[in-house]
mmCIF file of C-alpha atoms and ligand atoms in Angstrom:
data_model
loop_
_atom_site.group_PDB
_atom_site.id
_atom_site.type_symbol
_atom_site.label_atom_id
_atom_site.label_comp_id
_atom_site.label_asym_id
_atom_site.label_seq_id
_atom_site.Cartn_x
_atom_site.Cartn_y
_atom_site.Cartn_z
ATOM 1 C CA MET A 1 -14.780 -76.782 2.931
ATOM 2 C CA GLY A 2 -15.044 -78.652 6.235
ATOM 3 C CA GLN A 3 -11.305 -79.330 6.318
ATOM 4 C CA LEU A 4 -10.487 -75.717 5.680
ATOM 5 C CA PHE A 5 -12.744 -74.721 8.552
ATOM 6 C CA LEU A 6 -10.609 -76.884 10.807
ATOM 7 C CA PHE A 7 -7.432 -75.313 9.433
ATOM 8 C CA TYR A 8 -8.643 -71.812 10.201
ATOM 9 C CA LYS A 9 -9.893 -72.760 13.652
ATOM 10 C CA MET A 10 -6.463 -74.004 14.644
ATOM 11 C CA GLU A 11 -4.888 -70.613 14.020
ATOM 12 C CA GLU A 12 -5.001 -67.798 16.523
ATOM 13 C CA LYS A 13 -7.907 -65.491 15.735
ATOM 14 C CA ARG A 14 -6.878 -62.303 13.951
ATOM 15 C CA ASN A 15 -8.995 -59.222 13.598
ATOM 16 C CA ILE A 16 -10.905 -59.028 10.312
ATOM 17 C CA LYS A 17 -9.856 -55.378 9.950
ATOM 18 C CA SER A 18 -6.205 -56.321 9.661
ATOM 19 C CA TYR A 19 -6.814 -57.568 6.111
ATOM 20 C CA THR A 20 -6.784 -55.627 2.852
ATOM 21 C CA TYR A 21 -9.392 -56.235 0.195
ATOM 22 C CA SER A 22 -7.157 -58.617 -1.752
ATOM 23 C CA ASP A 23 -6.257 -60.532 1.463
ATOM 24 C CA LEU A 24 -9.959 -61.024 2.136
ATOM 25 C CA GLU A 25 -10.495 -62.310 -1.373
ATOM 26 C CA ASP A 26 -7.729 -64.881 -0.888
ATOM 27 C CA ILE A 27 -9.039 -65.953 2.516
ATOM 28 C CA LEU A 28 -12.618 -66.433 1.348
ATOM 29 C CA VAL A 29 -11.669 -68.173 -1.897
ATOM 30 C CA ASP A 30 -9.268 -70.500 -0.020
ATOM 31 C CA ALA A 31 -12.077 -71.359 2.363
ATOM 32 C CA GLY A 32 -14.357 -72.233 -0.552
ATOM 33 C CA PHE A 33 -16.537 -69.116 -0.723
ATOM 34 C CA PRO A 34 -17.139 -67.296 -4.020
ATOM 35 C CA LYS A 35 -14.913 -64.282 -4.728
ATOM 36 C CA PHE A 36 -17.769 -61.755 -4.851
ATOM 37 C CA ARG A 37 -18.373 -62.368 -1.138
ATOM 38 C CA ALA A 38 -15.143 -60.504 -0.380
ATOM 39 C CA GLU A 39 -16.451 -57.363 -2.016
ATOM 40 C CA GLN A 40 -19.756 -57.619 -0.154
ATOM 41 C CA LEU A 41 -18.002 -58.159 3.142
ATOM 42 C CA PHE A 42 -15.529 -55.324 2.572
ATOM 43 C CA ARG A 43 -18.345 -52.904 1.703
ATOM 44 C CA GLU A 44 -20.386 -53.990 4.712
ATOM 45 C CA ILE A 45 -17.495 -53.524 7.139
ATOM 46 C CA TYR A 46 -16.141 -50.256 5.805
ATOM 47 C CA LEU A 47 -18.934 -48.469 3.943
ATOM 48 C CA SER A 48 -21.937 -49.595 5.958
ATOM 49 C CA ASN A 49 -19.673 -49.555 9.035
ATOM 50 C CA ARG A 50 -21.326 -52.456 10.874
ATOM 51 C CA SER A 51 -20.607 -52.925 14.585
ATOM 52 C CA ASN A 52 -20.226 -56.726 14.596
ATOM 53 C CA PHE A 53 -20.535 -59.865 12.456
ATOM 54 C CA ASP A 54 -24.229 -60.246 13.328
ATOM 55 C CA GLU A 55 -24.982 -56.837 11.823
ATOM 56 C CA VAL A 56 -23.222 -57.636 8.550
ATOM 57 C CA SER A 57 -26.004 -58.151 6.030
ATOM 58 C CA MET A 58 -25.991 -59.774 2.562
ATOM 59 C CA ILE A 59 -24.051 -62.822 3.757
ATOM 60 C CA ASN A 60 -25.399 -66.321 4.297
ATOM 61 C CA LYS A 61 -25.407 -68.315 7.528
ATOM 62 C CA GLU A 62 -22.375 -70.357 6.550
ATOM 63 C CA LEU A 63 -20.152 -67.359 5.867
ATOM 64 C CA ARG A 64 -21.281 -65.599 9.034
ATOM 65 C CA GLN A 65 -20.382 -68.678 11.082
ATOM 66 C CA PHE A 66 -17.015 -68.969 9.331
ATOM 67 C CA LEU A 67 -16.253 -65.334 10.140
ATOM 68 C CA LYS A 68 -17.320 -65.616 13.774
ATOM 69 C CA ASP A 69 -15.338 -68.800 14.279
ATOM 70 C CA ASN A 70 -12.146 -67.453 12.814
ATOM 71 C CA PHE A 71 -11.902 -63.695 13.277
ATOM 72 C CA GLU A 72 -12.230 -60.983 15.891
ATOM 73 C CA TYR A 73 -14.233 -57.864 14.981
ATOM 74 C CA ASP A 74 -13.613 -55.083 17.544
ATOM 75 C CA ALA A 75 -10.153 -53.671 18.088
ATOM 76 C CA PHE A 76 -11.238 -51.952 21.302
ATOM 77 C CA LYS A 77 -12.527 -53.147 24.639
ATOM 78 C CA ASP A 78 -14.098 -49.849 25.541
ATOM 79 C CA VAL A 79 -14.669 -46.366 24.094
ATOM 80 C CA LYS A 80 -15.272 -43.083 25.892
ATOM 81 C CA LYS A 81 -15.630 -39.604 24.532
ATOM 82 C CA GLN A 82 -15.387 -36.003 25.639
ATOM 83 C CA VAL A 83 -17.083 -33.224 23.674
ATOM 84 C CA SER A 84 -15.528 -29.762 23.437
ATOM 85 C CA VAL A 85 -17.456 -26.494 23.324
ATOM 86 C CA ASP A 86 -16.142 -26.018 19.768
ATOM 87 C CA GLY A 87 -17.697 -29.287 18.576
ATOM 88 C CA SER A 88 -14.525 -31.355 18.478
ATOM 89 C CA VAL A 89 -14.615 -34.720 20.214
ATOM 90 C CA LYS A 90 -11.817 -36.583 21.964
ATOM 91 C CA PHE A 91 -12.144 -40.364 21.861
ATOM 92 C CA LEU A 92 -10.466 -42.527 24.454
ATOM 93 C CA PHE A 93 -10.023 -46.105 23.305
ATOM 94 C CA LYS A 94 -9.150 -48.942 25.646
ATOM 95 C CA LEU A 95 -7.201 -51.636 23.805
ATOM 96 C CA HIS A 96 -7.520 -55.351 24.495
ATOM 97 C CA ASP A 97 -4.256 -55.421 26.480
ATOM 98 C CA GLY A 98 -5.453 -52.571 28.734
ATOM 99 C CA ASN A 99 -3.405 -49.830 27.036
ATOM 100 C CA ARG A 100 -5.236 -46.680 26.051
ATOM 101 C CA ILE A 101 -4.975 -44.291 23.142
ATOM 102 C CA GLU A 102 -6.737 -41.133 21.994
ATOM 103 C CA SER A 103 -8.067 -39.697 18.719
ATOM 104 C CA VAL A 104 -9.590 -36.311 18.041
ATOM 105 C CA TYR A 105 -12.430 -35.561 15.663
ATOM 106 C CA MET A 106 -12.637 -32.038 14.258
ATOM 107 C CA PRO A 107 -15.786 -30.846 12.521
ATOM 108 C CA TRP A 108 -15.367 -28.227 9.873
ATOM 109 C CA GLN A 109 -18.386 -26.529 8.425
ATOM 110 C CA ASN A 110 -18.070 -25.139 4.958
ATOM 111 C CA ASP A 111 -19.509 -21.672 4.305
ATOM 112 C CA ASP A 112 -19.728 -22.474 0.630
ATOM 113 C CA GLU A 113 -22.738 -24.742 0.262
ATOM 114 C CA ASP A 114 -21.553 -26.072 -3.087
ATOM 115 C CA LYS A 115 -18.486 -27.570 -1.497
ATOM 116 C CA PRO A 116 -18.719 -30.746 0.558
ATOM 117 C CA GLU A 117 -18.353 -30.595 4.316
ATOM 118 C CA ARG A 118 -14.939 -31.593 5.618
ATOM 119 C CA THR A 119 -14.644 -33.667 8.764
ATOM 120 C CA THR A 120 -11.222 -34.664 10.000
ATOM 121 C CA ILE A 121 -10.005 -37.265 12.448
ATOM 122 C CA CYS A 122 -6.586 -37.062 14.019
ATOM 123 C CA VAL A 123 -5.489 -40.658 14.654
ATOM 124 C CA SER A 124 -2.788 -42.222 16.817
ATOM 125 C CA SER A 125 -0.202 -44.643 15.461
ATOM 126 C CA GLN A 126 1.536 -45.754 18.662
ATOM 127 C CA VAL A 127 0.826 -46.088 22.381
ATOM 128 C CA GLY A 128 2.912 -43.119 23.538
ATOM 129 C CA CYS A 129 6.014 -42.083 21.561
ATOM 130 C CA GLY A 130 9.723 -42.672 22.057
ATOM 131 C CA LEU A 131 11.019 -39.556 20.318
ATOM 132 C CA ASP A 132 10.773 -37.217 23.292
ATOM 133 C CA CYS A 133 10.142 -33.894 21.526
ATOM 134 C CA LYS A 134 10.428 -31.315 24.276
ATOM 135 C CA PHE A 135 7.082 -29.602 23.606
ATOM 136 C CA CYS A 136 4.892 -32.691 23.292
ATOM 137 C CA ALA A 137 2.801 -34.296 26.023
ATOM 138 C CA THR A 138 2.782 -37.678 24.231
ATOM 139 C CA GLY A 139 6.577 -37.620 24.280
ATOM 140 C CA THR A 140 6.580 -37.624 28.097
ATOM 141 C CA LEU A 141 4.907 -41.070 28.077
ATOM 142 C CA GLY A 142 7.705 -42.877 26.258
ATOM 143 C CA LEU A 143 6.847 -45.659 23.811
ATOM 144 C CA THR A 144 4.795 -48.621 25.031
ATOM 145 C CA ARG A 145 4.110 -50.297 21.699
ATOM 146 C CA ASN A 146 3.083 -49.873 18.075
ATOM 147 C CA LEU A 147 -0.608 -50.023 17.214
ATOM 148 C CA SER A 148 -1.830 -52.852 15.022
ATOM 149 C CA THR A 149 -3.511 -52.178 11.680
ATOM 150 C CA GLU A 150 -6.965 -52.789 13.116
ATOM 151 C CA GLU A 151 -6.315 -50.470 16.059
ATOM 152 C CA ILE A 152 -5.649 -47.669 13.579
ATOM 153 C CA VAL A 153 -8.540 -48.566 11.248
ATOM 154 C CA ASP A 154 -11.047 -48.850 14.098
ATOM 155 C CA GLN A 155 -10.245 -45.341 15.402
ATOM 156 C CA VAL A 156 -11.871 -44.063 12.221
ATOM 157 C CA LEU A 157 -14.741 -46.558 12.055
ATOM 158 C CA VAL A 158 -15.770 -46.338 15.713
ATOM 159 C CA ALA A 159 -15.624 -42.536 15.651
ATOM 160 C CA GLU A 160 -17.780 -42.467 12.531
ATOM 161 C CA ARG A 161 -20.353 -44.719 14.172
ATOM 162 C CA TYR A 162 -20.575 -42.498 17.252
ATOM 163 C CA LEU A 163 -20.792 -39.355 15.189
ATOM 164 C CA GLU A 164 -23.237 -40.830 12.695
ATOM 165 C CA HIS A 165 -21.666 -39.202 9.699
ATOM 166 C CA PRO A 166 -18.735 -39.987 7.437
ATOM 167 C CA ILE A 167 -15.214 -38.765 8.030
ATOM 168 C CA THR A 168 -13.596 -37.267 4.921
ATOM 169 C CA ASN A 169 -10.020 -36.565 6.077
ATOM 170 C CA ILE A 170 -7.498 -38.429 8.208
ATOM 171 C CA VAL A 171 -4.380 -36.911 9.731
ATOM 172 C CA PHE A 172 -1.763 -39.038 11.503
ATOM 173 C CA MET A 173 -1.154 -36.348 14.107
ATOM 174 C CA GLY A 174 -2.336 -38.097 17.253
ATOM 175 C CA MET A 175 -0.087 -40.079 19.583
ATOM 176 C CA GLY A 176 3.077 -41.568 18.129
ATOM 177 C CA GLU A 177 5.420 -41.313 15.164
ATOM 178 C CA PRO A 178 3.656 -42.942 12.197
ATOM 179 C CA LEU A 179 6.848 -43.662 10.239
ATOM 180 C CA LEU A 180 8.156 -45.751 13.160
ATOM 181 C CA ASN A 181 5.104 -48.006 12.857
ATOM 182 C CA PHE A 182 5.469 -48.147 9.125
ATOM 183 C CA ASN A 183 3.794 -51.415 8.123
ATOM 184 C CA SER A 184 0.622 -50.997 10.156
ATOM 185 C CA VAL A 185 0.256 -47.372 9.105
ATOM 186 C CA ILE A 186 0.612 -48.246 5.403
ATOM 187 C CA ARG A 187 -1.806 -51.135 5.703
ATOM 188 C CA SER A 188 -4.417 -49.074 7.541
ATOM 189 C CA ILE A 189 -4.202 -46.462 4.765
ATOM 190 C CA GLU A 190 -4.564 -49.139 2.084
ATOM 191 C CA ILE A 191 -7.678 -50.464 3.806
ATOM 192 C CA LEU A 192 -9.390 -47.166 4.630
ATOM 193 C CA SER A 193 -8.749 -45.652 1.211
ATOM 194 C CA ASP A 194 -9.103 -48.764 -0.923
ATOM 195 C CA LYS A 195 -9.849 -47.669 -4.481
ATOM 196 C CA GLU A 196 -12.817 -50.026 -4.800
ATOM 197 C CA LEU A 197 -14.498 -48.437 -1.807
ATOM 198 C CA THR A 198 -13.921 -44.731 -2.480
ATOM 199 C CA LYS A 199 -14.622 -44.177 1.174
ATOM 200 C CA ILE A 200 -11.755 -41.792 1.870
ATOM 201 C CA ARG A 201 -9.544 -40.433 -0.915
ATOM 202 C CA ARG A 202 -5.777 -40.884 -0.575
ATOM 203 C CA LYS A 203 -5.187 -37.169 -1.082
ATOM 204 C CA LYS A 204 -7.307 -36.551 2.009
ATOM 205 C CA ILE A 205 -4.883 -38.463 4.219
ATOM 206 C CA THR A 206 -1.869 -36.727 5.751
ATOM 207 C CA VAL A 207 1.010 -38.484 7.459
ATOM 208 C CA SER A 208 2.886 -36.186 9.823
ATOM 209 C CA THR A 209 6.471 -37.025 10.754
ATOM 210 C CA SER A 210 9.088 -35.500 12.987
ATOM 211 C CA GLY A 211 11.565 -36.549 10.279
ATOM 212 C CA VAL A 212 12.444 -40.260 10.212
ATOM 213 C CA ILE A 213 14.753 -39.838 7.203
ATOM 214 C CA PRO A 214 15.109 -43.440 5.904
ATOM 215 C CA ARG A 215 11.358 -44.026 5.948
ATOM 216 C CA ILE A 216 10.355 -40.974 3.880
ATOM 217 C CA PRO A 217 11.304 -42.471 0.467
ATOM 218 C CA LYS A 218 9.538 -45.719 1.433
ATOM 219 C CA LEU A 219 6.274 -43.842 1.811
ATOM 220 C CA THR A 220 6.094 -43.480 -1.971
ATOM 221 C CA GLN A 221 5.207 -47.187 -2.132
ATOM 222 C CA LEU A 222 1.632 -46.037 -1.515
ATOM 223 C CA ASP A 223 0.038 -45.638 -4.918
ATOM 224 C CA PRO A 224 -1.796 -43.252 -5.102
ATOM 225 C CA PRO A 225 0.267 -41.389 -2.509
ATOM 226 C CA VAL A 226 -0.699 -39.576 0.684
ATOM 227 C CA LYS A 227 0.170 -36.049 1.740
ATOM 228 C CA LEU A 228 3.252 -35.531 3.868
ATOM 229 C CA ALA A 229 3.634 -33.067 6.736
ATOM 230 C CA LEU A 230 7.000 -32.408 8.354
ATOM 231 C CA SER A 231 7.181 -31.171 11.946
ATOM 232 C CA LEU A 232 10.093 -28.826 11.317
ATOM 233 C CA HIS A 233 9.823 -26.321 14.217
ATOM 234 C CA ALA A 234 13.302 -24.860 13.670
ATOM 235 C CA THR A 235 15.449 -23.604 10.803
ATOM 236 C CA THR A 236 18.876 -24.297 12.304
ATOM 237 C CA ASN A 237 20.240 -27.619 13.536
ATOM 238 C CA GLY A 238 21.337 -26.028 16.819
ATOM 239 C CA VAL A 239 17.749 -25.139 17.763
ATOM 240 C CA ARG A 240 16.134 -28.234 16.242
ATOM 241 C CA ASP A 241 18.545 -30.542 18.138
ATOM 242 C CA LYS A 242 17.331 -29.002 21.394
ATOM 243 C CA ILE A 243 13.605 -29.515 20.863
ATOM 244 C CA VAL A 244 13.423 -32.500 18.475
ATOM 245 C CA PRO A 245 16.110 -34.923 19.753
ATOM 246 C CA LEU A 246 15.736 -37.091 16.619
ATOM 247 C CA ASN A 247 17.448 -34.261 14.718
ATOM 248 C CA GLU A 248 20.755 -35.027 16.449
ATOM 249 C CA LYS A 249 21.007 -38.210 14.366
ATOM 250 C CA SER A 250 20.407 -36.348 11.114
ATOM 251 C CA ASN A 251 20.273 -32.759 9.975
ATOM 252 C CA ILE A 252 17.868 -30.358 8.331
ATOM 253 C CA SER A 253 19.507 -30.360 4.904
ATOM 254 C CA GLU A 254 19.442 -34.179 4.618
ATOM 255 C CA LEU A 255 15.812 -34.079 5.727
ATOM 256 C CA MET A 256 14.934 -31.431 3.149
ATOM 257 C CA ASN A 257 16.487 -33.504 0.362
ATOM 258 C CA LYS A 258 14.196 -36.408 1.218
ATOM 259 C CA ILE A 259 11.188 -34.107 1.473
ATOM 260 C CA GLU A 260 11.908 -32.564 -1.914
ATOM 261 C CA ASN A 261 12.240 -36.005 -3.479
ATOM 262 C CA TYR A 262 8.895 -36.938 -1.962
ATOM 263 C CA TYR A 263 7.335 -33.936 -3.679
ATOM 264 C CA ARG A 264 8.993 -34.799 -7.010
ATOM 265 C CA GLU A 265 7.680 -38.358 -6.868
ATOM 266 C CA THR A 266 4.152 -37.556 -5.692
ATOM 267 C CA LYS A 267 3.505 -33.991 -6.884
ATOM 268 C CA LEU A 268 1.597 -33.391 -3.654
ATOM 269 C CA PRO A 269 2.390 -30.140 -1.826
ATOM 270 C CA ILE A 270 4.293 -30.533 1.441
ATOM 271 C CA THR A 271 3.124 -29.108 4.763
ATOM 272 C CA TYR A 272 5.725 -27.727 7.169
ATOM 273 C CA GLU A 273 4.514 -27.561 10.748
ATOM 274 C CA TYR A 274 6.100 -24.904 12.909
ATOM 275 C CA ILE A 275 5.459 -24.024 16.560
ATOM 276 C CA PRO A 276 6.831 -20.542 17.320
ATOM 277 C CA PHE A 277 8.383 -20.460 20.818
ATOM 278 C CA ASP A 278 9.026 -17.172 22.540
ATOM 279 C CA GLY A 279 12.657 -16.141 21.999
ATOM 280 C CA LEU A 280 13.764 -19.498 20.596
ATOM 281 C CA ASN A 281 12.713 -19.809 16.947
ATOM 282 C CA ASP A 282 10.417 -16.852 16.296
ATOM 283 C CA THR A 283 12.641 -14.051 14.940
ATOM 284 C CA ILE A 284 12.291 -12.393 11.534
ATOM 285 C CA GLU A 285 15.520 -14.196 10.551
ATOM 286 C CA ASP A 286 13.858 -17.521 11.394
ATOM 287 C CA ALA A 287 10.857 -16.541 9.269
ATOM 288 C CA LYS A 288 13.151 -15.673 6.334
ATOM 289 C CA ARG A 289 14.992 -18.983 6.580
ATOM 290 C CA LEU A 290 11.688 -20.845 6.854
ATOM 291 C CA ALA A 291 10.336 -19.050 3.777
ATOM 292 C CA LYS A 292 13.458 -20.042 1.852
ATOM 293 C CA ILE A 293 13.056 -23.688 2.872
ATOM 294 C CA ALA A 294 9.338 -23.675 2.101
ATOM 295 C CA LYS A 295 9.804 -22.249 -1.366
ATOM 296 C CA ARG A 296 12.025 -25.088 -2.565
ATOM 297 C CA VAL A 297 8.944 -27.103 -3.588
ATOM 298 C CA PRO A 298 5.202 -26.257 -3.560
ATOM 299 C CA SER A 299 4.255 -26.239 0.095
ATOM 300 C CA ARG A 300 2.354 -24.631 2.910
ATOM 301 C CA VAL A 301 3.651 -23.556 6.303
ATOM 302 C CA ASN A 302 1.233 -24.437 9.058
ATOM 303 C CA ILE A 303 1.948 -22.421 12.170
ATOM 304 C CA ILE A 304 0.674 -24.218 15.268
ATOM 305 C CA PRO A 305 0.426 -22.032 18.357
ATOM 306 C CA PHE A 306 2.049 -23.926 21.259
ATOM 307 C CA ASN A 307 -0.522 -25.810 23.303
ATOM 308 C CA ASP A 308 0.053 -25.877 27.002
ATOM 309 C CA ILE A 309 1.521 -29.092 28.448
ATOM 310 C CA SER A 310 2.001 -27.927 32.042
ATOM 311 C CA PHE A 311 -0.246 -30.809 33.171
ATOM 312 C CA THR A 312 2.712 -33.127 32.437
ATOM 313 C CA ASN A 313 4.828 -31.264 35.053
ATOM 314 C CA PRO A 314 7.594 -30.490 32.547
ATOM 315 C CA THR A 315 11.236 -30.173 33.593
ATOM 316 C CA GLY A 316 14.427 -28.961 31.862
ATOM 317 C CA ILE A 317 13.993 -27.186 28.540
ATOM 318 C CA SER A 318 10.350 -28.339 28.342
ATOM 319 C CA ALA A 319 9.568 -26.179 31.366
ATOM 320 C CA GLU A 320 11.144 -23.142 29.693
ATOM 321 C CA LEU A 321 9.175 -23.301 26.426
ATOM 322 C CA LYS A 322 6.595 -20.538 26.072
ATOM 323 C CA ALA A 323 4.264 -19.727 23.223
ATOM 324 C CA SER A 324 5.202 -16.696 21.141
ATOM 325 C CA PRO A 325 2.811 -13.790 21.672
ATOM 326 C CA SER A 326 0.107 -13.653 19.016
ATOM 327 C CA GLU A 327 1.368 -10.349 17.505
ATOM 328 C CA ARG A 328 4.768 -11.949 16.911
ATOM 329 C CA ILE A 329 3.102 -14.971 15.327
ATOM 330 C CA SER A 330 1.301 -12.609 12.918
ATOM 331 C CA GLU A 331 4.542 -10.802 12.050
ATOM 332 C CA PHE A 332 6.271 -14.129 11.562
ATOM 333 C CA ALA A 333 3.518 -15.341 9.222
ATOM 334 C CA ASN A 334 3.534 -12.056 7.274
ATOM 335 C CA GLU A 335 7.276 -12.244 6.759
ATOM 336 C CA ILE A 336 6.888 -15.670 5.152
ATOM 337 C CA ARG A 337 4.073 -14.318 2.951
ATOM 338 C CA MET A 338 6.288 -11.421 1.852
ATOM 339 C CA PHE A 339 8.729 -13.993 0.552
ATOM 340 C CA GLY A 340 5.965 -15.646 -1.431
ATOM 341 C CA GLY A 341 5.259 -18.517 0.958
ATOM 342 C CA THR A 342 1.787 -19.861 1.743
ATOM 343 C CA VAL A 343 1.026 -19.777 5.462
ATOM 344 C CA THR A 344 -1.868 -20.739 7.682
ATOM 345 C CA VAL A 345 -2.039 -20.197 11.418
ATOM 346 C CA ARG A 346 -3.841 -23.151 12.893
ATOM 347 C CA ASP A 347 -7.043 -22.596 14.749
ATOM 348 C CA THR A 348 -6.712 -25.068 17.572
ATOM 349 C CA PHE A 349 -9.621 -27.329 18.318
ATOM 350 C CA GLY A 350 -10.445 -28.934 21.625
ATOM 351 C CA LYS A 351 -8.379 -26.770 23.977
ATOM 352 C CA ASP A 352 -10.865 -27.121 26.834
ATOM 353 C CA ILE A 353 -10.570 -30.907 26.773
ATOM 354 C CA ASP A 354 -6.767 -31.079 26.230
ATOM 355 C CA ALA A 355 -7.386 -32.515 22.792
ATOM 356 C CA ALA A 356 -5.271 -30.067 20.820
ATOM 357 C CA CYS A 357 -2.112 -30.996 18.917
ATOM 358 C CA GLY A 358 0.537 -32.474 21.168
ATOM 359 C CA GLN A 359 -1.736 -32.673 24.202
ATOM 360 C CA LEU A 360 -2.711 -36.321 23.905
ATOM 361 C CA ALA A 361 -1.161 -37.930 26.938
ATOM 362 C CA LEU A 362 -3.961 -39.712 28.754
ATOM 363 C CA SER A 363 -3.687 -37.559 31.823
ATOM 364 C CA ASN A 364 -5.205 -39.067 34.973
ATOM 365 C CA ARG A 365 -8.054 -36.637 34.662
ATOM 366 C CA ASP A 366 -9.208 -38.658 31.669
ATOM 367 C CA GLU A 367 -9.631 -41.811 33.757
ATOM 368 C CA ASN A 368 -13.198 -41.015 34.664
ATOM 369 C CA VAL A 369 -14.385 -39.724 31.325
HETATM 370 N N1 SAH B 1 4.874 -37.773 15.546
HETATM 371 C C1 SAH B 1 4.340 -37.037 14.481
HETATM 372 C C2 SAH B 1 2.826 -36.898 14.522
HETATM 373 C C3 SAH B 1 2.200 -36.656 15.858
HETATM 374 S S1 SAH B 1 2.472 -35.053 16.576
HETATM 375 C C4 SAH B 1 4.991 -35.665 14.389
HETATM 376 O O1 SAH B 1 5.717 -35.297 15.318
HETATM 377 O O2 SAH B 1 4.817 -35.013 13.367
HETATM 378 C C5 SAH B 1 1.396 -34.011 15.603
HETATM 379 C C6 SAH B 1 1.830 -32.551 15.533
HETATM 380 O O3 SAH B 1 1.629 -31.902 16.802
HETATM 381 C C7 SAH B 1 3.294 -32.364 15.185
HETATM 382 O O4 SAH B 1 3.456 -31.333 14.244
HETATM 383 C C8 SAH B 1 3.870 -31.947 16.522
HETATM 384 O O5 SAH B 1 5.075 -31.273 16.368
HETATM 385 C C9 SAH B 1 2.753 -31.098 17.081
HETATM 386 N N2 SAH B 1 2.826 -30.852 18.521
HETATM 387 C C10 SAH B 1 3.335 -31.664 19.464
HETATM 388 N N3 SAH B 1 3.213 -31.097 20.694
HETATM 389 C C11 SAH B 1 2.609 -29.897 20.492
HETATM 390 C C12 SAH B 1 2.173 -28.851 21.378
HETATM 391 N N4 SAH B 1 2.342 -28.942 22.691
HETATM 392 N N5 SAH B 1 1.582 -27.764 20.839
HETATM 393 C C13 SAH B 1 1.386 -27.666 19.495
HETATM 394 N N6 SAH B 1 1.727 -28.642 18.633
HETATM 395 C C14 SAH B 1 2.343 -29.743 19.116
HETATM 396 FE FE1 SF4 B 2 6.444 -38.157 19.130
HETATM 397 FE FE2 SF4 B 2 5.435 -36.395 17.348
HETATM 398 FE FE3 SF4 B 2 5.243 -35.957 20.013
HETATM 399 FE FE4 SF4 B 2 7.628 -35.791 18.814
HETATM 400 S S1 SF4 B 2 5.832 -34.475 18.438
HETATM 401 S S2 SF4 B 2 7.187 -36.827 20.770
HETATM 402 S S3 SF4 B 2 7.471 -37.412 17.291
HETATM 403 S S4 SF4 B 2 4.295 -37.618 18.880
#
């Protein structure tokens, strides 16, 4: 075992949370430890949610030393949080290279006592985003880099530790386009919803995409699969091109083919996200077209009222975008219902702390949180 110790020490230290359960088994067995130690370690890190190697219990001195010598534990240098009046919490994580990202925790009390409480965290997948959607504060930052697996995993674990209760649902709706950081996103899902752990169920994880067409079929490599949400926001290519520049490289019908295939392969209902903008995409005709699209496979339309991004000092079309009035949003939703579609109008959390959908942009005001 001594020689193997040397071998590991020569390599650059990687974070322990970048490994799946089967990777950990291989690492420990290769280093001469019994296989069952991997299960203990995995459970300690993810279920007991320990803060460092010293807190990990059930392991002997030798294994603890091996872990400390060869692996990092924390993905973040610093964590700050802001609590909203509605109970949601925005986390600000400082990464080891000085970059910063945000996650938002949303509590959700269940009126029905027989049903379990649902608590959701909205995680980031990239530092910033390069896709430049015209309504999104993250888009104004541009892309700095992809997050590593452990930087995604630790958003959930650190939040859970602060909150002192388990998170049941994860949505990839924070900063960044998850399908453009494909490998780390997949790996983080495999780790957090490992079937041996039953910590978070796959069906409780939603990946939201603005429509990276070639990556949608690849997502079915997750078995069991995750839920897919598509940020559609328009029913014609002319309008979608204007507000989601990625659409210029593709088109809605090609996108819908991939989405329908995803449903056929996974049998999980699709979510279509739609922000109604005043005078742009909020007519009854738009609602009819959206209903027609939504009815192609079992799905739900999630209407997200536009969250203000004036703090980014928008220019061009971004400066012209205005939220549809609430009466029009209701009419729009009713029209879809009349056509047999399922619709929810999202209740936005965290407005007072700029933590709502599309508002994560690390404004300077957050510096002193
Ligand atoms: N990049 C992915 C996931 C992150 S964005 C995507 O685009 O789907 C998460 C959701 O917030 C998307 O549906 C996005 O369209 C929406 N969103 C972005 N900016 C918004 C804003 N200002 N108001 C309301 N929703 C917004
Ligand atoms: Fe990126 Fe999503 Fe924002 Fe578009 S909406 S800029 S894809 S984070």
